[in-house]
């Protein structure tokens, strides 16, 4: 029986590289297609084939897809900064939306039957305090969220008209690092809270600015659901069998929220170091609380988070950043 072949766009990025590890660990053949605009060549593990290319380069993209058959395309390549999208909305709609359309169209042309899309909880905007399930009304609070929503709609029509079955995984805040230390988080500039708090604890940056202390939460700071990146990668694998029959949409998280101040206290506890921080104003586009209900995903697949506790995400992230003070430049 032939080994399944998978194409991973954005496989040199944070979540994408952990997806590549999960696929290789499962014994699959993996090709990474990445422009390295924000990803890192060193993040692509041995065993994966690498093709440097941009989604905007349609001749190159079509050439790669023509070299099939592909059992599934995993699509991670995207711009992902909410704050930046509030400053440059059309750039995000183009890079995430329009280029996503081009990839979907190319998949249809070359007979790809399955497509797993890295979507986002930013589709929900300000959804209130309770866990967010798949029936929660969609109301993107940023162009970033909107740019993901239009790709979801394109996938809906690609299934209805062309039979391209897809899984849209709306995940919350990816966190942590590969427990075996093979991959981690290295954004430039870094904007995610946990690595920023860790760097402040390690003395690698000035005092952290905490954006907003007047949200309607228990301690006034934002609440987020931190899902370990390895759990996230496994969720992408877990949905594949469902695509034999139908397209699906799931929210992926732990079902538990932690405030920004709780993140700081957890890093202090795990690292044994104080975290210097100072208050800052709210950021545009940041809702007070985003917590997933992963109940539907857990009901319909065998998936459950193995690293649901925030301490585990912090511990693996801390270990990776201590071992790689220069990120992938090491």
Coordinates of C-alpha atoms in Angstrom, one line a residue, residues 194-208 264 267-277 318 322:
X194 CA 3.6 33.5 26.3
X195 CA 7.0 33.8 24.5
X196 CA 7.0 37.5 25.3
X197 CA 6.4 36.8 29.0
X198 CA 9.1 34.2 29.0
X199 CA 11.6 36.5 27.4
X200 CA 10.8 39.2 30.0
X201 CA 11.4 36.6 32.7
X202 CA 14.7 35.6 31.1
X203 CA 15.8 39.2 30.9
X204 CA 15.9 39.1 27.1
X205 CA 13.5 42.1 26.7
X206 CA 12.4 45.1 28.6
X207 CA 9.3 45.1 30.8
X208 CA 6.3 43.5 29.1
X264 CA 2.4 36.0 33.9
X267 CA 5.6 31.8 33.8
X268 CA 6.9 33.1 37.1
X269 CA 6.0 29.9 38.8
X270 CA 7.4 27.6 36.1
X271 CA 10.6 29.6 35.5
X272 CA 11.2 30.6 39.1
X273 CA 11.8 34.2 37.9
X274 CA 9.9 37.4 38.3
X275 CA 8.3 38.9 35.2
X276 CA 8.6 42.7 34.8
X277 CA 5.6 44.2 33.2
X318 CA 10.4 27.8 28.2
X322 CA 16.2 28.5 26.8

